[in-house]
PDB file of N, CA and C in Angstrom:
ATOM      1  N   UNK A   1      38.785 -21.744  -2.092  1.00 51.00           N
ATOM      2  CA  UNK A   1      38.912 -21.463  -0.656  1.00 51.00           C
ATOM      3  C   UNK A   1      38.984 -22.987   0.058  1.00 51.00           C
ATOM      4  N   UNK A   2      39.832 -22.966   0.937  1.00 53.00           N
ATOM      5  CA  UNK A   2      39.817 -24.183   1.775  1.00 53.00           C
ATOM      6  C   UNK A   2      38.926 -24.104   2.841  1.00 53.00           C
ATOM      7  N   UNK A   3      38.771 -25.248   3.340  1.00 55.00           N
ATOM      8  CA  UNK A   3      37.891 -25.195   4.628  1.00 55.00           C
ATOM      9  C   UNK A   3      38.442 -24.457   5.806  1.00 55.00           C
ATOM     10  N   UNK A   4      39.658 -24.156   6.045  1.00 56.00           N
ATOM     11  CA  UNK A   4      40.152 -23.148   6.947  1.00 56.00           C
ATOM     12  C   UNK A   4      39.662 -21.643   6.805  1.00 56.00           C
ATOM     13  N   UNK A   5      39.379 -21.250   5.565  1.00 56.00           N
ATOM     14  CA  UNK A   5      38.879 -20.086   5.327  1.00 56.00           C
ATOM     15  C   UNK A   5      37.508 -19.799   5.580  1.00 56.00           C
ATOM     16  N   UNK A   6      36.672 -20.884   5.824  1.00 56.00           N
ATOM     17  CA  UNK A   6      35.229 -20.863   5.876  1.00 56.00           C
ATOM     18  C   UNK A   6      35.051 -21.011   7.456  1.00 56.00           C
ATOM     19  N   UNK A   7      35.838 -21.386   8.262  1.00 60.00           N
ATOM     20  CA  UNK A   7      35.777 -21.800   9.596  1.00 60.00           C
ATOM     21  C   UNK A   7      35.505 -20.430  10.451  1.00 60.00           C
ATOM     22  N   UNK A   8      34.528 -20.354  11.225  1.00 60.00           N
ATOM     23  CA  UNK A   8      34.344 -19.412  12.094  1.00 60.00           C
ATOM     24  C   UNK A   8      33.578 -17.947  11.465  1.00 60.00           C
ATOM     25  N   UNK A   9      33.068 -18.295  10.401  1.00 62.00           N
ATOM     26  CA  UNK A   9      32.433 -17.123   9.659  1.00 62.00           C
ATOM     27  C   UNK A   9      30.918 -17.584   9.880  1.00 62.00           C
ATOM     28  N   UNK A  10      29.972 -16.337   9.720  1.00 66.00           N
ATOM     29  CA  UNK A  10      28.702 -16.406   9.961  1.00 66.00           C
ATOM     30  C   UNK A  10      28.191 -16.139   8.467  1.00 66.00           C
ATOM     31  N   UNK A  11      26.746 -16.617   7.973  1.00 69.00           N
ATOM     32  CA  UNK A  11      26.094 -16.692   7.061  1.00 69.00           C
ATOM     33  C   UNK A  11      26.001 -15.246   6.755  1.00 69.00           C
ATOM     34  N   UNK A  12      26.656 -14.919   5.441  1.00 67.00           N
ATOM     35  CA  UNK A  12      26.340 -13.475   4.729  1.00 67.00           C
ATOM     36  C   UNK A  12      27.097 -12.358   5.586  1.00 67.00           C
ATOM     37  N   UNK A  13      27.985 -12.624   6.164  1.00 67.00           N
ATOM     38  CA  UNK A  13      29.015 -11.761   7.133  1.00 67.00           C
ATOM     39  C   UNK A  13      29.939 -10.869   6.190  1.00 67.00           C
ATOM     40  N   UNK A  14      30.695 -11.609   5.468  1.00 71.00           N
ATOM     41  CA  UNK A  14      31.461 -10.888   4.549  1.00 71.00           C
ATOM     42  C   UNK A  14      31.739 -11.866   3.113  1.00 71.00           C
ATOM     43  N   UNK A  15      31.940 -11.161   2.020  1.00 70.00           N
ATOM     44  CA  UNK A  15      32.355 -12.115   0.929  1.00 70.00           C
ATOM     45  C   UNK A  15      33.869 -12.127   0.714  1.00 70.00           C
ATOM     46  N   UNK A  16      34.175 -13.347   0.510  1.00 70.00           N
ATOM     47  CA  UNK A  16      35.736 -13.793   0.213  1.00 70.00           C
ATOM     48  C   UNK A  16      36.071 -13.324  -1.242  1.00 70.00           C
ATOM     49  N   UNK A  17      34.951 -12.925  -2.259  1.00 72.00           N
ATOM     50  CA  UNK A  17      35.311 -12.518  -3.578  1.00 72.00           C
ATOM     51  C   UNK A  17      35.463 -11.258  -3.653  1.00 72.00           C
ATOM     52  N   UNK A  18      36.064 -10.739  -4.976  1.00 73.00           N
ATOM     53  CA  UNK A  18      36.283  -9.303  -5.183  1.00 73.00           C
ATOM     54  C   UNK A  18      35.566  -9.052  -6.486  1.00 73.00           C
ATOM     55  N   UNK A  19      35.441  -7.730  -6.872  1.00 72.00           N
ATOM     56  CA  UNK A  19      34.733  -7.186  -7.928  1.00 72.00           C
ATOM     57  C   UNK A  19      35.682  -7.102  -9.274  1.00 72.00           C
ATOM     58  N   UNK A  20      37.210  -7.523  -8.999  1.00 77.00           N
ATOM     59  CA  UNK A  20      37.900  -7.452 -10.054  1.00 77.00           C
ATOM     60  C   UNK A  20      37.315  -8.330 -11.475  1.00 77.00           C
ATOM     61  N   UNK A  21      37.783  -7.879 -12.664  1.00 77.00           N
ATOM     62  CA  UNK A  21      37.459  -8.774 -13.866  1.00 77.00           C
ATOM     63  C   UNK A  21      35.734  -9.224 -13.965  1.00 77.00           C
ATOM     64  N   UNK A  22      35.044  -8.231 -13.206  1.00 79.00           N
ATOM     65  CA  UNK A  22      33.577  -8.309 -13.727  1.00 79.00           C
ATOM     66  C   UNK A  22      32.923  -7.243 -14.220  1.00 79.00           C
ATOM     67  N   UNK A  23      32.160  -7.459 -15.038  1.00 80.00           N
ATOM     68  CA  UNK A  23      31.279  -6.503 -15.835  1.00 80.00           C
ATOM     69  C   UNK A  23      29.975  -6.081 -15.187  1.00 80.00           C
ATOM     70  N   UNK A  24      29.845  -4.961 -14.821  1.00 80.00           N
ATOM     71  CA  UNK A  24      28.311  -4.619 -14.370  1.00 80.00           C
ATOM     72  C   UNK A  24      27.442  -4.414 -15.221  1.00 80.00           C
ATOM     73  N   UNK A  25      26.273  -4.649 -14.866  1.00 83.00           N
ATOM     74  CA  UNK A  25      25.130  -4.371 -15.795  1.00 83.00           C
ATOM     75  C   UNK A  25      24.889  -2.702 -16.094  1.00 83.00           C
ATOM     76  N   UNK A  26      24.719  -2.379 -17.207  1.00 90.00           N
ATOM     77  CA  UNK A  26      24.674  -1.075 -17.957  1.00 90.00           C
ATOM     78  C   UNK A  26      23.431  -0.414 -16.956  1.00 90.00           C
ATOM     79  N   UNK A  27      23.780   0.960 -16.394  1.00 91.00           N
ATOM     80  CA  UNK A  27      22.883   1.541 -15.555  1.00 91.00           C
ATOM     81  C   UNK A  27      22.586   3.094 -16.075  1.00 91.00           C
ATOM     82  N   UNK A  28      21.550   3.608 -15.714  1.00 92.00           N
ATOM     83  CA  UNK A  28      21.196   4.894 -15.686  1.00 92.00           C
ATOM     84  C   UNK A  28      20.947   5.327 -14.403  1.00 92.00           C
ATOM     85  N   UNK A  29      20.984   6.612 -14.360  1.00 93.00           N
ATOM     86  CA  UNK A  29      20.698   7.584 -13.118  1.00 93.00           C
ATOM     87  C   UNK A  29      19.408   8.424 -13.244  1.00 93.00           C
ATOM     88  N   UNK A  30      18.323   8.162 -12.690  1.00 92.00           N
ATOM     89  CA  UNK A  30      16.986   8.965 -12.962  1.00 92.00           C
ATOM     90  C   UNK A  30      16.916   9.825 -11.532  1.00 92.00           C
ATOM     91  N   UNK A  31      16.550  11.122 -12.033  1.00 93.00           N
ATOM     92  CA  UNK A  31      16.629  11.916 -10.983  1.00 93.00           C
ATOM     93  C   UNK A  31      14.880  12.214 -10.751  1.00 93.00           C
ATOM     94  N   UNK A  32      14.718  12.377  -9.455  1.00 93.00           N
ATOM     95  CA  UNK A  32      13.645  12.836  -8.626  1.00 93.00           C
ATOM     96  C   UNK A  32      13.340  14.023  -8.106  1.00 93.00           C
ATOM     97  N   UNK A  33      12.248  14.642  -7.831  1.00 92.00           N
ATOM     98  CA  UNK A  33      12.226  15.839  -6.872  1.00 92.00           C
ATOM     99  C   UNK A  33      10.745  15.494  -6.235  1.00 92.00           C
ATOM    100  N   UNK A  34      10.942  15.856  -4.981  1.00 91.00           N
ATOM    101  CA  UNK A  34       9.739  15.541  -4.038  1.00 91.00           C
ATOM    102  C   UNK A  34       8.934  17.073  -4.040  1.00 91.00           C
ATOM    103  N   UNK A  35       7.713  17.023  -3.645  1.00 89.00           N
ATOM    104  CA  UNK A  35       6.978  18.193  -3.334  1.00 89.00           C
ATOM    105  C   UNK A  35       7.837  19.227  -2.351  1.00 89.00           C
ATOM    106  N   UNK A  36       8.503  18.709  -1.456  1.00 91.00           N
ATOM    107  CA  UNK A  36       9.323  19.451  -0.437  1.00 91.00           C
ATOM    108  C   UNK A  36      10.665  20.231  -0.810  1.00 91.00           C
ATOM    109  N   UNK A  37      10.935  19.811  -2.162  1.00 89.00           N
ATOM    110  CA  UNK A  37      12.012  20.368  -2.708  1.00 89.00           C
ATOM    111  C   UNK A  37      13.365  19.484  -2.721  1.00 89.00           C
ATOM    112  N   UNK A  38      13.192  18.245  -1.923  1.00 91.00           N
ATOM    113  CA  UNK A  38      14.428  17.283  -1.967  1.00 91.00           C
ATOM    114  C   UNK A  38      14.501  16.726  -3.409  1.00 91.00           C
ATOM    115  N   UNK A  39      15.897  16.785  -3.840  1.00 93.00           N
ATOM    116  CA  UNK A  39      16.343  16.316  -5.229  1.00 93.00           C
ATOM    117  C   UNK A  39      17.339  15.026  -4.755  1.00 93.00           C
ATOM    118  N   UNK A  40      17.014  13.817  -5.636  1.00 93.00           N
ATOM    119  CA  UNK A  40      17.864  12.784  -5.613  1.00 93.00           C
ATOM    120  C   UNK A  40      17.893  11.834  -6.660  1.00 93.00           C
ATOM    121  N   UNK A  41      18.692  11.028  -6.936  1.00 92.00           N
ATOM    122  CA  UNK A  41      18.800  10.273  -8.093  1.00 92.00           C
ATOM    123  C   UNK A  41      18.840   8.660  -7.568  1.00 92.00           C
ATOM    124  N   UNK A  42      18.207   7.897  -8.411  1.00 92.00           N
ATOM    125  CA  UNK A  42      18.211   6.542  -8.183  1.00 92.00           C
ATOM    126  C   UNK A  42      18.665   5.664  -9.510  1.00 92.00           C
ATOM    127  N   UNK A  43      19.814   4.818  -9.049  1.00 92.00           N
ATOM    128  CA  UNK A  43      20.385   4.129 -10.255  1.00 92.00           C
ATOM    129  C   UNK A  43      19.468   2.941 -10.547  1.00 92.00           C
ATOM    130  N   UNK A  44      19.384   2.896 -11.923  1.00 92.00           N
ATOM    131  CA  UNK A  44      18.171   1.782 -12.460  1.00 92.00           C
ATOM    132  C   UNK A  44      18.995   0.984 -13.542  1.00 92.00           C
ATOM    133  N   UNK A  45      18.524  -0.096 -14.005  1.00 91.00           N
ATOM    134  CA  UNK A  45      18.959  -0.891 -15.245  1.00 91.00           C
ATOM    135  C   UNK A  45      18.654  -0.324 -16.290  1.00 91.00           C
ATOM    136  N   UNK A  46      19.701  -0.384 -17.309  1.00 91.00           N
ATOM    137  CA  UNK A  46      19.392   0.367 -18.473  1.00 91.00           C
ATOM    138  C   UNK A  46      18.126   0.066 -19.246  1.00 91.00           C
ATOM    139  N   UNK A  47      17.882  -1.294 -19.064  1.00 91.00           N
ATOM    140  CA  UNK A  47      16.652  -1.565 -19.798  1.00 91.00           C
ATOM    141  C   UNK A  47      15.367  -1.772 -18.915  1.00 91.00           C
ATOM    142  N   UNK A  48      15.341  -1.126 -17.792  1.00 89.00           N
ATOM    143  CA  UNK A  48      14.364  -1.191 -16.805  1.00 89.00           C
ATOM    144  C   UNK A  48      13.276  -0.096 -17.267  1.00 89.00           C
ATOM    145  N   UNK A  49      11.900  -0.500 -17.098  1.00 91.00           N
ATOM    146  CA  UNK A  49      11.035   0.460 -17.196  1.00 91.00           C
ATOM    147  C   UNK A  49      11.054   1.618 -16.102  1.00 91.00           C
ATOM    148  N   UNK A  50      11.253   2.748 -16.428  1.00 89.00           N
ATOM    149  CA  UNK A  50      11.467   3.851 -15.350  1.00 89.00           C
ATOM    150  C   UNK A  50      10.186   4.516 -14.685  1.00 89.00           C
ATOM    151  N   UNK A  51       9.680   4.299 -13.434  1.00 90.00           N
ATOM    152  CA  UNK A  51       8.628   4.727 -12.925  1.00 90.00           C
ATOM    153  C   UNK A  51       8.614   6.190 -12.855  1.00 90.00           C
ATOM    154  N   UNK A  52       7.495   6.877 -13.033  1.00 88.00           N
ATOM    155  CA  UNK A  52       7.016   8.388 -12.826  1.00 88.00           C
ATOM    156  C   UNK A  52       7.297   8.869 -11.378  1.00 88.00           C
ATOM    157  N   UNK A  53       6.815   8.132 -10.403  1.00 89.00           N
ATOM    158  CA  UNK A  53       7.203   8.544  -9.056  1.00 89.00           C
ATOM    159  C   UNK A  53       7.784   7.401  -8.513  1.00 89.00           C
ATOM    160  N   UNK A  54       8.615   7.990  -7.179  1.00 91.00           N
ATOM    161  CA  UNK A  54       9.355   7.159  -6.484  1.00 91.00           C
ATOM    162  C   UNK A  54       9.311   7.771  -4.851  1.00 91.00           C
ATOM    163  N   UNK A  55       9.421   7.013  -3.996  1.00 92.00           N
ATOM    164  CA  UNK A  55       9.174   7.645  -2.434  1.00 92.00           C
ATOM    165  C   UNK A  55      10.420   8.380  -2.150  1.00 92.00           C
ATOM    166  N   UNK A  56      10.336   9.449  -1.503  1.00 91.00           N
ATOM    167  CA  UNK A  56      11.428  10.324  -1.382  1.00 91.00           C
ATOM    168  C   UNK A  56      12.440   9.717  -0.255  1.00 91.00           C
ATOM    169  N   UNK A  57      13.506   9.857  -0.123  1.00 87.00           N
ATOM    170  CA  UNK A  57      14.440   9.199   0.465  1.00 87.00           C
ATOM    171  C   UNK A  57      14.508  10.041   2.059  1.00 87.00           C
ATOM    172  N   UNK A  58      14.268  11.247   2.032  1.00 87.00           N
ATOM    173  CA  UNK A  58      14.384  12.103   2.884  1.00 87.00           C
ATOM    174  C   UNK A  58      13.052  12.079   3.942  1.00 87.00           C
ATOM    175  N   UNK A  59      11.927  12.362   3.260  1.00 89.00           N
ATOM    176  CA  UNK A  59      10.583  12.565   3.852  1.00 89.00           C
ATOM    177  C   UNK A  59       9.540  11.486   3.634  1.00 89.00           C
ATOM    178  N   UNK A  60       9.743  10.814   2.601  1.00 87.00           N
ATOM    179  CA  UNK A  60       8.765   9.607   2.381  1.00 87.00           C
ATOM    180  C   UNK A  60       7.757  10.046   1.630  1.00 87.00           C
ATOM    181  N   UNK A  61       7.616  11.318   1.029  1.00 90.00           N
ATOM    182  CA  UNK A  61       6.608  11.926   0.163  1.00 90.00           C
ATOM    183  C   UNK A  61       6.852  11.308  -1.342  1.00 90.00           C
ATOM    184  N   UNK A  62       5.864  11.257  -2.097  1.00 89.00           N
ATOM    185  CA  UNK A  62       5.865  10.796  -3.487  1.00 89.00           C
ATOM    186  C   UNK A  62       6.420  11.737  -4.516  1.00 89.00           C
ATOM    187  N   UNK A  63       7.817  11.495  -4.817  1.00 91.00           N
ATOM    188  CA  UNK A  63       8.595  12.298  -5.618  1.00 91.00           C
ATOM    189  C   UNK A  63       8.295  12.144  -7.215  1.00 91.00           C
ATOM    190  N   UNK A  64       8.407  13.257  -7.893  1.00 89.00           N
ATOM    191  CA  UNK A  64       8.043  12.897  -9.354  1.00 89.00           C
ATOM    192  C   UNK A  64       9.540  13.030 -10.094  1.00 89.00           C
ATOM    193  N   UNK A  65       9.403  12.137 -11.234  1.00 91.00           N
ATOM    194  CA  UNK A  65      10.734  12.159 -12.054  1.00 91.00           C
ATOM    195  C   UNK A  65      10.698  13.598 -12.677  1.00 91.00           C
ATOM    196  N   UNK A  66      12.017  14.084 -12.636  1.00 88.00           N
ATOM    197  CA  UNK A  66      12.275  15.445 -13.386  1.00 88.00           C
ATOM    198  C   UNK A  66      11.726  15.703 -14.601  1.00 88.00           C
ATOM    199  N   UNK A  67      11.733  14.833 -15.561  1.00 83.00           N
ATOM    200  CA  UNK A  67      11.247  14.993 -16.840  1.00 83.00           C
ATOM    201  C   UNK A  67      10.027  14.341 -17.162  1.00 83.00           C
ATOM    202  N   UNK A  68       9.181  14.270 -16.294  1.00 76.00           N
ATOM    203  CA  UNK A  68       7.846  13.437 -16.401  1.00 76.00           C
ATOM    204  C   UNK A  68       6.745  14.234 -15.803  1.00 76.00           C
ATOM    205  N   UNK A  69       5.598  13.973 -16.435  1.00 76.00           N
ATOM    206  CA  UNK A  69       4.416  14.558 -15.938  1.00 76.00           C
ATOM    207  C   UNK A  69       3.535  13.782 -14.953  1.00 76.00           C
ATOM    208  N   UNK A  70       2.903  14.464 -14.317  1.00 75.00           N
ATOM    209  CA  UNK A  70       2.124  13.835 -13.069  1.00 75.00           C
ATOM    210  C   UNK A  70       1.235  12.591 -13.831  1.00 75.00           C
ATOM    211  N   UNK A  71       1.568  11.526 -13.143  1.00 74.00           N
ATOM    212  CA  UNK A  71       0.733  10.176 -13.801  1.00 74.00           C
ATOM    213  C   UNK A  71      -0.769  10.380 -13.687  1.00 74.00           C
ATOM    214  N   UNK A  72      -1.550  10.012 -14.399  1.00 80.00           N
ATOM    215  CA  UNK A  72      -3.067   9.952 -14.299  1.00 80.00           C
ATOM    216  C   UNK A  72      -3.661   9.089 -13.238  1.00 80.00           C
ATOM    217  N   UNK A  73      -4.276   9.551 -12.512  1.00 79.00           N
ATOM    218  CA  UNK A  73      -5.034   8.817 -11.331  1.00 79.00           C
ATOM    219  C   UNK A  73      -5.812   7.690 -11.768  1.00 79.00           C
ATOM    220  N   UNK A  74      -5.570   6.436 -11.297  1.00 83.00           N
ATOM    221  CA  UNK A  74      -6.687   5.483 -11.547  1.00 83.00           C
ATOM    222  C   UNK A  74      -8.082   5.869 -11.029  1.00 83.00           C
ATOM    223  N   UNK A  75      -8.922   5.317 -11.797  1.00 87.00           N
ATOM    224  CA  UNK A  75     -10.428   5.437 -11.206  1.00 87.00           C
ATOM    225  C   UNK A  75     -10.429   4.403 -10.048  1.00 87.00           C
ATOM    226  N   UNK A  76     -11.123   4.682  -9.006  1.00 88.00           N
ATOM    227  CA  UNK A  76     -10.953   3.705  -7.672  1.00 88.00           C
ATOM    228  C   UNK A  76     -12.700   3.545  -7.504  1.00 88.00           C
ATOM    229  N   UNK A  77     -12.937   2.323  -7.217  1.00 89.00           N
ATOM    230  CA  UNK A  77     -14.378   2.346  -6.883  1.00 89.00           C
ATOM    231  C   UNK A  77     -14.660   2.598  -5.344  1.00 89.00           C
ATOM    232  N   UNK A  78     -15.684   3.429  -5.224  1.00 89.00           N
ATOM    233  CA  UNK A  78     -15.721   3.688  -3.758  1.00 89.00           C
ATOM    234  C   UNK A  78     -16.151   2.374  -2.888  1.00 89.00           C
ATOM    235  N   UNK A  79     -15.565   2.592  -1.531  1.00 92.00           N
ATOM    236  CA  UNK A  79     -15.870   1.173  -0.936  1.00 92.00           C
ATOM    237  C   UNK A  79     -17.244   1.136  -0.504  1.00 92.00           C
ATOM    238  N   UNK A  80     -17.388  -0.217  -0.427  1.00 93.00           N
ATOM    239  CA  UNK A  80     -19.054  -0.353  -0.120  1.00 93.00           C
ATOM    240  C   UNK A  80     -18.923  -0.582   1.539  1.00 93.00           C
ATOM    241  N   UNK A  81     -20.091   0.183   2.077  1.00 95.00           N
ATOM    242  CA  UNK A  81     -20.206   0.486   3.351  1.00 95.00           C
ATOM    243  C   UNK A  81     -21.004  -0.852   3.825  1.00 95.00           C
ATOM    244  N   UNK A  82     -21.212  -0.852   5.257  1.00 95.00           N
ATOM    245  CA  UNK A  82     -22.400  -1.797   5.690  1.00 95.00           C
ATOM    246  C   UNK A  82     -23.828  -1.182   5.260  1.00 95.00           C
ATOM    247  N   UNK A  83     -23.763  -0.142   5.138  1.00 94.00           N
ATOM    248  CA  UNK A  83     -25.225   0.322   4.861  1.00 94.00           C
ATOM    249  C   UNK A  83     -25.637  -0.051   3.460  1.00 94.00           C
ATOM    250  N   UNK A  84     -24.712   0.166   2.520  1.00 94.00           N
ATOM    251  CA  UNK A  84     -24.904  -0.313   1.222  1.00 94.00           C
ATOM    252  C   UNK A  84     -25.358  -1.749   1.076  1.00 94.00           C
ATOM    253  N   UNK A  85     -24.449  -2.570   1.775  1.00 95.00           N
ATOM    254  CA  UNK A  85     -24.846  -3.966   1.670  1.00 95.00           C
ATOM    255  C   UNK A  85     -26.132  -4.388   2.239  1.00 95.00           C
ATOM    256  N   UNK A  86     -26.486  -3.566   3.434  1.00 94.00           N
ATOM    257  CA  UNK A  86     -27.934  -3.996   4.024  1.00 94.00           C
ATOM    258  C   UNK A  86     -28.652  -3.290   2.912  1.00 94.00           C
ATOM    259  N   UNK A  87     -28.684  -2.573   2.118  1.00 94.00           N
ATOM    260  CA  UNK A  87     -29.890  -2.059   1.270  1.00 94.00           C
ATOM    261  C   UNK A  87     -29.797  -2.894   0.094  1.00 94.00           C
ATOM    262  N   UNK A  88     -28.763  -3.623  -0.027  1.00 94.00           N
ATOM    263  CA  UNK A  88     -29.071  -4.612  -1.203  1.00 94.00           C
ATOM    264  C   UNK A  88     -29.667  -6.049  -0.666  1.00 94.00           C
ATOM    265  N   UNK A  89     -29.749  -6.094   0.602  1.00 95.00           N
ATOM    266  CA  UNK A  89     -30.576  -7.349   1.063  1.00 95.00           C
ATOM    267  C   UNK A  89     -31.972  -6.961   1.463  1.00 95.00           C
ATOM    268  N   UNK A  90     -32.345  -5.599   1.979  1.00 94.00           N
ATOM    269  CA  UNK A  90     -33.523  -5.250   2.529  1.00 94.00           C
ATOM    270  C   UNK A  90     -33.990  -3.795   1.771  1.00 94.00           C
ATOM    271  N   UNK A  91     -35.263  -3.775   1.813  1.00 95.00           N
ATOM    272  CA  UNK A  91     -35.770  -2.170   1.397  1.00 95.00           C
ATOM    273  C   UNK A  91     -35.806  -1.435   2.663  1.00 95.00           C
ATOM    274  N   UNK A  92     -36.124  -0.185   2.529  1.00 95.00           N
ATOM    275  CA  UNK A  92     -36.017   0.818   3.504  1.00 95.00           C
ATOM    276  C   UNK A  92     -37.649   0.464   4.606  1.00 95.00           C
ATOM    277  N   UNK A  93     -38.635   0.113   3.703  1.00 96.00           N
ATOM    278  CA  UNK A  93     -39.846  -0.520   4.400  1.00 96.00           C
ATOM    279  C   UNK A  93     -39.440  -1.472   5.348  1.00 96.00           C
ATOM    280  N   UNK A  94     -38.765  -2.558   4.803  1.00 96.00           N
ATOM    281  CA  UNK A  94     -38.390  -3.778   5.710  1.00 96.00           C
ATOM    282  C   UNK A  94     -37.614  -3.349   6.843  1.00 96.00           C
ATOM    283  N   UNK A  95     -36.661  -2.471   6.723  1.00 95.00           N
ATOM    284  CA  UNK A  95     -36.026  -1.998   7.690  1.00 95.00           C
ATOM    285  C   UNK A  95     -36.716  -1.422   8.899  1.00 95.00           C
ATOM    286  N   UNK A  96     -37.647  -0.500   8.428  1.00 96.00           N
ATOM    287  CA  UNK A  96     -38.534   0.402   9.430  1.00 96.00           C
ATOM    288  C   UNK A  96     -39.462  -0.818  10.220  1.00 96.00           C
ATOM    289  N   UNK A  97     -39.886  -1.943   9.216  1.00 96.00           N
ATOM    290  CA  UNK A  97     -40.623  -2.816  10.081  1.00 96.00           C
ATOM    291  C   UNK A  97     -39.749  -3.546  11.220  1.00 96.00           C
ATOM    292  N   UNK A  98     -38.501  -4.010  10.789  1.00 95.00           N
ATOM    293  CA  UNK A  98     -37.597  -4.653  11.986  1.00 95.00           C
ATOM    294  C   UNK A  98     -37.263  -3.628  12.947  1.00 95.00           C
ATOM    295  N   UNK A  99     -37.074  -2.518  12.857  1.00 96.00           N
ATOM    296  CA  UNK A  99     -36.914  -1.429  13.666  1.00 96.00           C
ATOM    297  C   UNK A  99     -38.139  -1.391  14.667  1.00 96.00           C
ATOM    298  N   UNK A 100     -39.357  -1.319  14.163  1.00 97.00           N
ATOM    299  CA  UNK A 100     -40.660  -1.039  15.199  1.00 97.00           C
ATOM    300  C   UNK A 100     -40.711  -2.230  15.871  1.00 97.00           C
ATOM    301  N   UNK A 101     -40.446  -3.571  15.251  1.00 96.00           N
ATOM    302  CA  UNK A 101     -40.497  -4.605  16.084  1.00 96.00           C
ATOM    303  C   UNK A 101     -39.512  -4.704  17.138  1.00 96.00           C
ATOM    304  N   UNK A 102     -38.449  -4.377  17.136  1.00 96.00           N
ATOM    305  CA  UNK A 102     -37.276  -4.358  17.895  1.00 96.00           C
ATOM    306  C   UNK A 102     -37.785  -3.413  18.973  1.00 96.00           C
ATOM    307  N   UNK A 103     -38.022  -2.130  18.453  1.00 97.00           N
ATOM    308  CA  UNK A 103     -38.537  -1.037  19.573  1.00 97.00           C
ATOM    309  C   UNK A 103     -39.866  -1.634  20.593  1.00 97.00           C
ATOM    310  N   UNK A 104     -40.628  -2.305  20.010  1.00 96.00           N
ATOM    311  CA  UNK A 104     -42.003  -2.942  20.711  1.00 96.00           C
ATOM    312  C   UNK A 104     -41.301  -3.986  21.731  1.00 96.00           C
ATOM    313  N   UNK A 105     -40.218  -4.743  21.496  1.00 95.00           N
ATOM    314  CA  UNK A 105     -39.778  -6.004  22.272  1.00 95.00           C
ATOM    315  C   UNK A 105     -39.092  -5.021  23.669  1.00 95.00           C
ATOM    316  N   UNK A 106     -38.171  -3.983  23.321  1.00 95.00           N
ATOM    317  CA  UNK A 106     -37.535  -3.362  24.301  1.00 95.00           C
ATOM    318  C   UNK A 106     -38.435  -2.593  25.107  1.00 95.00           C
ATOM    319  N   UNK A 107     -39.407  -1.925  24.738  1.00 95.00           N
ATOM    320  CA  UNK A 107     -40.623  -1.288  25.415  1.00 95.00           C
ATOM    321  C   UNK A 107     -41.066  -2.145  26.503  1.00 95.00           C
ATOM    322  N   UNK A 108     -41.481  -3.501  25.970  1.00 94.00           N
ATOM    323  CA  UNK A 108     -42.414  -4.339  26.595  1.00 94.00           C
ATOM    324  C   UNK A 108     -41.270  -4.927  27.846  1.00 94.00           C
ATOM    325  N   UNK A 109     -40.121  -5.050  27.587  1.00 93.00           N
ATOM    326  CA  UNK A 109     -38.993  -5.396  28.671  1.00 93.00           C
ATOM    327  C   UNK A 109     -38.963  -4.314  29.780  1.00 93.00           C
ATOM    328  N   UNK A 110     -39.199  -2.995  29.431  1.00 92.00           N
ATOM    329  CA  UNK A 110     -38.767  -1.984  30.216  1.00 92.00           C
ATOM    330  C   UNK A 110     -40.122  -1.808  31.169  1.00 92.00           C
ATOM    331  N   UNK A 111     -41.197  -2.245  30.485  1.00 91.00           N
ATOM    332  CA  UNK A 111     -42.435  -2.269  31.460  1.00 91.00           C
ATOM    333  C   UNK A 111     -42.542  -3.328  32.302  1.00 91.00           C
ATOM    334  N   UNK A 112     -41.996  -4.625  31.780  1.00 90.00           N
ATOM    335  CA  UNK A 112     -41.810  -5.641  32.791  1.00 90.00           C
ATOM    336  C   UNK A 112     -40.886  -5.297  34.009  1.00 90.00           C
ATOM    337  N   UNK A 113     -39.696  -4.488  33.988  1.00 86.00           N
ATOM    338  CA  UNK A 113     -38.789  -4.465  34.711  1.00 86.00           C
ATOM    339  C   UNK A 113     -39.189  -3.279  35.705  1.00 86.00           C
ATOM    340  N   UNK A 114     -39.985  -2.248  35.342  1.00 76.00           N
ATOM    341  CA  UNK A 114     -40.557  -0.967  36.129  1.00 76.00           C
ATOM    342  C   UNK A 114     -41.627  -1.378  37.011  1.00 76.00           C
TER     343      UNK A 114
END
């Protein structure tokens, strides 16, 4: 292409090449069904590992491959809460002692202001 053909074009606007005389990679169509009854197919490369689940194009739910079983759920560690982390640092007796100290300070401040 000459410089005149590129003048006035935007980046990524259109391609001046055509698809003639090109071989596309081998593909396969994989069908999925979502829990709401939507059925759709996804073109994937022939050598690609086929996922058992795919996000539904219509509703966004998790769709299952037509010829696959439900995948096993991974074991997930329960999230550590603030209380769990506090118990790693202090015992219940220590926490009760700190609570009583703070309550005594608050009660003394109330007496002064009253």
